Amino acid sequence: MLKRIFDFLSSFVLLLAFIPILLSISVLILVMLGRPVFFMQKRIGKNNKVFTMYKFRTMKAQKKGESLSDSERLTPFGRFMRATSLDELPELYNILKGEMSFVGPRPLLVEYLPLYNDVQIRRHEVMPGLTGWAQINGRNAISWEEKFAHDVWYVNNNSFWLDLKIIFKTAKKVFYREGISANNHATIEKFTGSKSS
């Protein structure tokens, strides 16, 4: 209950405070990348419930007949947005709605759901987060198996005080721009399932 109150009040205050920044980024995206401003995608939340996650768009749209990789579509402006995590700001709306929390396992693609083993799927026992234990322990620079192990550790050990610690360490990670991308990938390569269950 304390966590939800914190999430609701904090996301509400931050959304109001960030209105000038949100509007400025929206205008820059319109000028540099065109429409749409937001990237919307179905993700898996608590108890495997599907919701729509909002982010600022950071990639050029694929034109008809093109087959560009994510790294080719990601502009310098988009790289800056990701490096500073500014593209994540619209997720404050997901937190306000109660679909996400500030801290929890990152919400992943719906297509990954059948690929989890019995341990990994426990990451969905809690609300997904804007940041989490995996994000302060490697973010996109660690393997999927490591990431899921961190997620399940968080499920087993989560508390309000641990959340505050993760938020503090996340701010440090964002400042130093650590673990933003996996090697040779604009973000992180897709999860295709674990070798062992």
PDB file of C-alpha atoms in Angstrom:
ATOM      1  CA  MET A   1       0.000   0.000   0.000  1.00  0.00           C
ATOM      2  CA  LEU A   2       2.862   2.386   0.881  1.00  0.00           C
ATOM      3  CA  LYS A   3       4.504   1.614  -2.453  1.00  0.00           C
ATOM      4  CA  ARG A   4       1.346   2.416  -4.440  1.00  0.00           C
ATOM      5  CA  ILE A   5       0.821   5.692  -2.568  1.00  0.00           C
ATOM      6  CA  PHE A   6       4.452   6.646  -3.255  1.00  0.00           C
ATOM      7  CA  ASP A   7       4.103   5.687  -6.940  1.00  0.00           C
ATOM      8  CA  PHE A   8       0.859   7.613  -7.436  1.00  0.00           C
ATOM      9  CA  LEU A   9       1.909  10.810  -5.662  1.00  0.00           C
ATOM     10  CA  SER A  10       5.432  10.847  -7.130  1.00  0.00           C
ATOM     11  CA  SER A  11       4.317  10.179 -10.707  1.00  0.00           C
ATOM     12  CA  PHE A  12       1.590  12.839 -10.440  1.00  0.00           C
ATOM     13  CA  VAL A  13       4.016  15.475  -9.120  1.00  0.00           C
ATOM     14  CA  LEU A  14       6.716  14.570 -11.662  1.00  0.00           C
ATOM     15  CA  LEU A  15       4.312  14.659 -14.601  1.00  0.00           C
ATOM     16  CA  LEU A  16       3.240  18.164 -13.591  1.00  0.00           C
ATOM     17  CA  ALA A  17       6.826  19.294 -12.988  1.00  0.00           C
ATOM     18  CA  PHE A  18       8.060  17.845 -16.277  1.00  0.00           C
ATOM     19  CA  ILE A  19       5.338  19.351 -18.496  1.00  0.00           C
ATOM     20  CA  PRO A  20       7.798  21.868 -20.077  1.00  0.00           C
ATOM     21  CA  ILE A  21      10.332  19.071 -20.715  1.00  0.00           C
ATOM     22  CA  LEU A  22       7.680  16.694 -22.091  1.00  0.00           C
ATOM     23  CA  LEU A  23       6.386  19.371 -24.459  1.00  0.00           C
ATOM     24  CA  SER A  24       9.901  20.363 -25.572  1.00  0.00           C
ATOM     25  CA  ILE A  25      10.857  16.740 -26.320  1.00  0.00           C
ATOM     26  CA  SER A  26       7.594  16.230 -28.213  1.00  0.00           C
ATOM     27  CA  VAL A  27       8.345  19.222 -30.442  1.00  0.00           C
ATOM     28  CA  LEU A  28      11.920  18.024 -31.076  1.00  0.00           C
ATOM     29  CA  ILE A  29      10.675  14.567 -32.065  1.00  0.00           C
ATOM     30  CA  LEU A  30       8.130  16.097 -34.452  1.00  0.00           C
ATOM     31  CA  VAL A  31      10.873  18.188 -36.082  1.00  0.00           C
ATOM     32  CA  MET A  32      13.582  15.495 -36.205  1.00  0.00           C
ATOM     33  CA  LEU A  33      11.629  12.260 -36.604  1.00  0.00           C
ATOM     34  CA  GLY A  34       8.091  13.282 -37.522  1.00  0.00           C
ATOM     35  CA  ARG A  35       4.958  11.556 -36.278  1.00  0.00           C
ATOM     36  CA  PRO A  36       4.158   9.713 -34.109  1.00  0.00           C
ATOM     37  CA  VAL A  37       5.770  11.274 -31.051  1.00  0.00           C
ATOM     38  CA  PHE A  38       5.149   8.279 -28.817  1.00  0.00           C
ATOM     39  CA  PHE A  39       6.215   4.674 -29.164  1.00  0.00           C
ATOM     40  CA  MET A  40       3.414   2.467 -27.816  1.00  0.00           C
ATOM     41  CA  GLN A  41       3.822  -1.255 -27.320  1.00  0.00           C
ATOM     42  CA  LYS A  42       1.995  -4.068 -25.546  1.00  0.00           C
ATOM     43  CA  ARG A  43       3.971  -5.373 -22.576  1.00  0.00           C
ATOM     44  CA  ILE A  44       3.396  -7.935 -19.815  1.00  0.00           C
ATOM     45  CA  GLY A  45       2.622  -6.627 -16.339  1.00  0.00           C
ATOM     46  CA  LYS A  46       1.862  -8.107 -12.945  1.00  0.00           C
ATOM     47  CA  ASN A  47       0.180 -11.522 -13.053  1.00  0.00           C
ATOM     48  CA  ASN A  48       0.834 -11.696 -16.815  1.00  0.00           C
ATOM     49  CA  LYS A  49      -1.668  -8.896 -17.525  1.00  0.00           C
ATOM     50  CA  VAL A  50      -1.086  -7.108 -20.846  1.00  0.00           C
ATOM     51  CA  PHE A  51      -0.926  -3.307 -20.905  1.00  0.00           C
ATOM     52  CA  THR A  52       0.238  -0.587 -23.313  1.00  0.00           C
ATOM     53  CA  MET A  53       3.555   0.990 -22.362  1.00  0.00           C
ATOM     54  CA  TYR A  54       4.384   4.525 -23.531  1.00  0.00           C
ATOM     55  CA  LYS A  55       7.809   5.866 -24.472  1.00  0.00           C
ATOM     56  CA  PHE A  56       9.121   8.712 -26.606  1.00  0.00           C
ATOM     57  CA  ARG A  57      10.034   7.542 -30.094  1.00  0.00           C
ATOM     58  CA  THR A  58      13.794   7.437 -30.736  1.00  0.00           C
ATOM     59  CA  MET A  59      14.036   5.725 -34.141  1.00  0.00           C
ATOM     60  CA  LYS A  60      13.310   6.749 -37.699  1.00  0.00           C
ATOM     61  CA  ALA A  61      10.287   5.008 -39.172  1.00  0.00           C
ATOM     62  CA  GLN A  62      10.899   2.173 -41.614  1.00  0.00           C
ATOM     63  CA  LYS A  63      10.034   3.369 -45.107  1.00  0.00           C
ATOM     64  CA  LYS A  64       8.291   1.056 -47.536  1.00  0.00           C
ATOM     65  CA  GLY A  65      10.784  -1.371 -49.041  1.00  0.00           C
ATOM     66  CA  GLU A  66      13.490  -0.582 -46.446  1.00  0.00           C
ATOM     67  CA  SER A  67      15.041  -3.153 -44.158  1.00  0.00           C
ATOM     68  CA  LEU A  68      17.159  -1.158 -41.730  1.00  0.00           C
ATOM     69  CA  SER A  69      18.516  -2.483 -38.435  1.00  0.00           C
ATOM     70  CA  ASP A  70      17.699  -0.777 -35.135  1.00  0.00           C
ATOM     71  CA  SER A  71      21.207   0.720 -35.004  1.00  0.00           C
ATOM     72  CA  GLU A  72      20.718   2.247 -38.484  1.00  0.00           C
ATOM     73  CA  ARG A  73      17.314   3.673 -37.521  1.00  0.00           C
ATOM     74  CA  LEU A  74      18.557   5.104 -34.209  1.00  0.00           C
ATOM     75  CA  THR A  75      19.520   8.756 -34.731  1.00  0.00           C
ATOM     76  CA  PRO A  76      22.092  10.721 -32.674  1.00  0.00           C
ATOM     77  CA  PHE A  77      19.130  12.460 -31.041  1.00  0.00           C
ATOM     78  CA  GLY A  78      17.613   9.068 -30.258  1.00  0.00           C
ATOM     79  CA  ARG A  79      20.899   7.847 -28.772  1.00  0.00           C
ATOM     80  CA  PHE A  80      21.009  10.899 -26.525  1.00  0.00           C
ATOM     81  CA  MET A  81      17.408  10.274 -25.428  1.00  0.00           C
ATOM     82  CA  ARG A  82      18.226   6.679 -24.514  1.00  0.00           C
ATOM     83  CA  ALA A  83      21.539   7.521 -22.866  1.00  0.00           C
ATOM     84  CA  THR A  84      19.800  10.022 -20.579  1.00  0.00           C
ATOM     85  CA  SER A  85      16.656   7.843 -20.200  1.00  0.00           C
ATOM     86  CA  LEU A  86      14.512  10.792 -21.316  1.00  0.00           C
ATOM     87  CA  ASP A  87      12.665   8.436 -23.669  1.00  0.00           C
ATOM     88  CA  GLU A  88      11.283   6.686 -20.561  1.00  0.00           C
ATOM     89  CA  LEU A  89       9.483   9.762 -19.156  1.00  0.00           C
ATOM     90  CA  PRO A  90       6.046   8.871 -20.634  1.00  0.00           C
ATOM     91  CA  GLU A  91       6.090   5.725 -18.482  1.00  0.00           C
ATOM     92  CA  LEU A  92       5.218   8.030 -15.581  1.00  0.00           C
ATOM     93  CA  TYR A  93       1.687   7.863 -17.031  1.00  0.00           C
ATOM     94  CA  ASN A  94       1.775   4.058 -16.755  1.00  0.00           C
ATOM     95  CA  ILE A  95       2.845   4.429 -13.122  1.00  0.00           C
ATOM     96  CA  LEU A  96       0.062   6.929 -12.443  1.00  0.00           C
ATOM     97  CA  LYS A  97      -2.477   4.467 -13.903  1.00  0.00           C
ATOM     98  CA  GLY A  98      -1.214   1.645 -11.691  1.00  0.00           C
ATOM     99  CA  GLU A  99       0.153  -0.468 -14.553  1.00  0.00           C
ATOM    100  CA  MET A 100       3.756   0.043 -13.502  1.00  0.00           C
ATOM    101  CA  SER A 101       5.766   1.050 -10.462  1.00  0.00           C
ATOM    102  CA  PHE A 102       8.929   3.118 -10.155  1.00  0.00           C
ATOM    103  CA  VAL A 103      10.789  -0.064  -9.180  1.00  0.00           C
ATOM    104  CA  GLY A 104      10.282  -3.605 -10.433  1.00  0.00           C
ATOM    105  CA  PRO A 105      11.372  -5.925 -13.257  1.00  0.00           C
ATOM    106  CA  ARG A 106      11.260  -4.121 -16.607  1.00  0.00           C
ATOM    107  CA  PRO A 107       8.088  -4.949 -18.574  1.00  0.00           C
ATOM    108  CA  LEU A 108       9.016  -7.070 -21.571  1.00  0.00           C
ATOM    109  CA  LEU A 109       7.428  -8.111 -24.852  1.00  0.00           C
ATOM    110  CA  VAL A 110       4.264 -10.231 -24.920  1.00  0.00           C
ATOM    111  CA  GLU A 111       6.010 -12.692 -27.268  1.00  0.00           C
ATOM    112  CA  TYR A 112       8.478 -13.611 -24.492  1.00  0.00           C
ATOM    113  CA  LEU A 113       5.788 -14.986 -22.177  1.00  0.00           C
ATOM    114  CA  PRO A 114       5.869 -18.628 -23.424  1.00  0.00           C
ATOM    115  CA  LEU A 115       9.693 -18.617 -23.395  1.00  0.00           C
ATOM    116  CA  TYR A 116      10.208 -18.182 -19.642  1.00  0.00           C
ATOM    117  CA  ASN A 117      11.058 -21.172 -17.493  1.00  0.00           C
ATOM    118  CA  ASP A 118       9.294 -21.823 -14.186  1.00  0.00           C
ATOM    119  CA  VAL A 119      11.717 -19.606 -12.243  1.00  0.00           C
ATOM    120  CA  GLN A 120      11.983 -16.723 -14.723  1.00  0.00           C
ATOM    121  CA  ILE A 121       8.208 -16.248 -14.967  1.00  0.00           C
ATOM    122  CA  ARG A 122       8.155 -15.332 -11.273  1.00  0.00           C
ATOM    123  CA  ARG A 123       9.292 -11.866 -12.371  1.00  0.00           C
ATOM    124  CA  HIS A 124       5.612 -11.212 -13.069  1.00  0.00           C
ATOM    125  CA  GLU A 125       4.572 -11.717  -9.451  1.00  0.00           C
ATOM    126  CA  VAL A 126       5.226  -8.018  -8.821  1.00  0.00           C
ATOM    127  CA  MET A 127       4.466  -4.790 -10.682  1.00  0.00           C
ATOM    128  CA  PRO A 128       6.899  -4.040 -13.521  1.00  0.00           C
ATOM    129  CA  GLY A 129       9.078  -0.989 -12.998  1.00  0.00           C
ATOM    130  CA  LEU A 130      10.648   2.044 -14.600  1.00  0.00           C
ATOM    131  CA  THR A 131      13.872   0.735 -13.106  1.00  0.00           C
ATOM    132  CA  GLY A 132      14.841  -2.352 -11.151  1.00  0.00           C
ATOM    133  CA  TRP A 133      17.498  -4.511  -9.546  1.00  0.00           C
ATOM    134  CA  ALA A 134      18.674  -5.753 -12.956  1.00  0.00           C
ATOM    135  CA  GLN A 135      18.997  -2.172 -14.223  1.00  0.00           C
ATOM    136  CA  ILE A 136      21.440  -1.172 -11.484  1.00  0.00           C
ATOM    137  CA  ASN A 137      23.368  -4.419 -11.963  1.00  0.00           C
ATOM    138  CA  GLY A 138      24.129  -4.186 -15.663  1.00  0.00           C
ATOM    139  CA  ARG A 139      20.978  -2.996 -17.449  1.00  0.00           C
ATOM    140  CA  ASN A 140      21.271  -4.006 -21.141  1.00  0.00           C
ATOM    141  CA  ALA A 141      24.945  -5.006 -20.903  1.00  0.00           C
ATOM    142  CA  ILE A 142      24.242  -8.318 -19.111  1.00  0.00           C
ATOM    143  CA  SER A 143      22.777 -11.565 -20.458  1.00  0.00           C
ATOM    144  CA  TRP A 144      19.084 -12.400 -20.305  1.00  0.00           C
ATOM    145  CA  GLU A 145      19.797 -15.159 -17.769  1.00  0.00           C
ATOM    146  CA  GLU A 146      21.605 -12.703 -15.487  1.00  0.00           C
ATOM    147  CA  LYS A 147      18.836 -10.155 -15.919  1.00  0.00           C
ATOM    148  CA  PHE A 148      16.127 -12.663 -14.982  1.00  0.00           C
ATOM    149  CA  ALA A 149      18.131 -13.897 -12.002  1.00  0.00           C
ATOM    150  CA  HIS A 150      18.250 -10.304 -10.717  1.00  0.00           C
ATOM    151  CA  ASP A 151      14.512  -9.919 -11.349  1.00  0.00           C
ATOM    152  CA  VAL A 152      13.643 -13.018  -9.342  1.00  0.00           C
ATOM    153  CA  TRP A 153      16.005 -11.941  -6.558  1.00  0.00           C
ATOM    154  CA  TYR A 154      14.055  -8.693  -6.386  1.00  0.00           C
ATOM    155  CA  VAL A 155      10.740 -10.582  -6.191  1.00  0.00           C
ATOM    156  CA  ASN A 156      12.092 -12.562  -3.240  1.00  0.00           C
ATOM    157  CA  ASN A 157      13.568  -9.570  -1.429  1.00  0.00           C
ATOM    158  CA  ASN A 158      11.498  -6.541  -2.419  1.00  0.00           C
ATOM    159  CA  SER A 159      10.736  -3.893   0.170  1.00  0.00           C
ATOM    160  CA  PHE A 160      10.090  -0.160   0.193  1.00  0.00           C
ATOM    161  CA  TRP A 161      13.610   0.509   1.487  1.00  0.00           C
ATOM    162  CA  LEU A 162      15.155  -1.627  -1.247  1.00  0.00           C
ATOM    163  CA  ASP A 163      13.125   0.383  -3.767  1.00  0.00           C
ATOM    164  CA  LEU A 164      14.570   3.644  -2.427  1.00  0.00           C
ATOM    165  CA  LYS A 165      18.085   2.188  -2.703  1.00  0.00           C
ATOM    166  CA  ILE A 166      17.426   1.147  -6.330  1.00  0.00           C
ATOM    167  CA  ILE A 167      16.044   4.599  -7.211  1.00  0.00           C
ATOM    168  CA  PHE A 168      19.138   6.268  -5.738  1.00  0.00           C
ATOM    169  CA  LYS A 169      21.512   3.931  -7.615  1.00  0.00           C
ATOM    170  CA  THR A 170      19.523   4.356 -10.843  1.00  0.00           C
ATOM    171  CA  ALA A 171      20.076   8.111 -10.710  1.00  0.00           C
ATOM    172  CA  LYS A 172      23.820   7.437 -10.489  1.00  0.00           C
ATOM    173  CA  LYS A 173      23.686   4.990 -13.433  1.00  0.00           C
ATOM    174  CA  VAL A 174      21.813   7.495 -15.591  1.00  0.00           C
ATOM    175  CA  PHE A 175      24.315  10.227 -14.717  1.00  0.00           C
ATOM    176  CA  TYR A 176      27.263   8.039 -15.781  1.00  0.00           C
ATOM    177  CA  ARG A 177      25.263   6.488 -18.680  1.00  0.00           C
ATOM    178  CA  GLU A 178      26.256   2.932 -17.830  1.00  0.00           C
ATOM    179  CA  GLY A 179      24.913  -0.286 -19.387  1.00  0.00           C
ATOM    180  CA  ILE A 180      22.720   1.400 -21.983  1.00  0.00           C
ATOM    181  CA  SER A 181      23.300  -1.055 -24.820  1.00  0.00           C
ATOM    182  CA  ALA A 182      24.375  -4.621 -25.284  1.00  0.00           C
ATOM    183  CA  ASN A 183      27.538  -5.187 -27.310  1.00  0.00           C
ATOM    184  CA  ASN A 184      26.931  -4.699 -31.056  1.00  0.00           C
ATOM    185  CA  HIS A 185      23.264  -3.834 -30.530  1.00  0.00           C
ATOM    186  CA  ALA A 186      21.381  -0.540 -30.371  1.00  0.00           C
ATOM    187  CA  THR A 187      19.491  -1.868 -27.346  1.00  0.00           C
ATOM    188  CA  ILE A 188      19.567  -5.566 -26.454  1.00  0.00           C
ATOM    189  CA  GLU A 189      19.133  -8.623 -28.642  1.00  0.00           C
ATOM    190  CA  LYS A 190      15.816 -10.471 -28.436  1.00  0.00           C
ATOM    191  CA  PHE A 191      15.204 -13.165 -25.850  1.00  0.00           C
ATOM    192  CA  THR A 192      14.779 -16.548 -27.546  1.00  0.00           C
ATOM    193  CA  GLY A 193      14.505 -18.760 -24.473  1.00  0.00           C
ATOM    194  CA  SER A 194      16.935 -20.210 -21.960  1.00  0.00           C
ATOM    195  CA  LYS A 195      19.053 -23.274 -22.569  1.00  0.00           C
ATOM    196  CA  SER A 196      17.955 -24.826 -19.280  1.00  0.00           C
ATOM    197  CA  SER A 197      14.698 -24.660 -17.351  1.00  0.00           C
TER     198      SER A 197
END
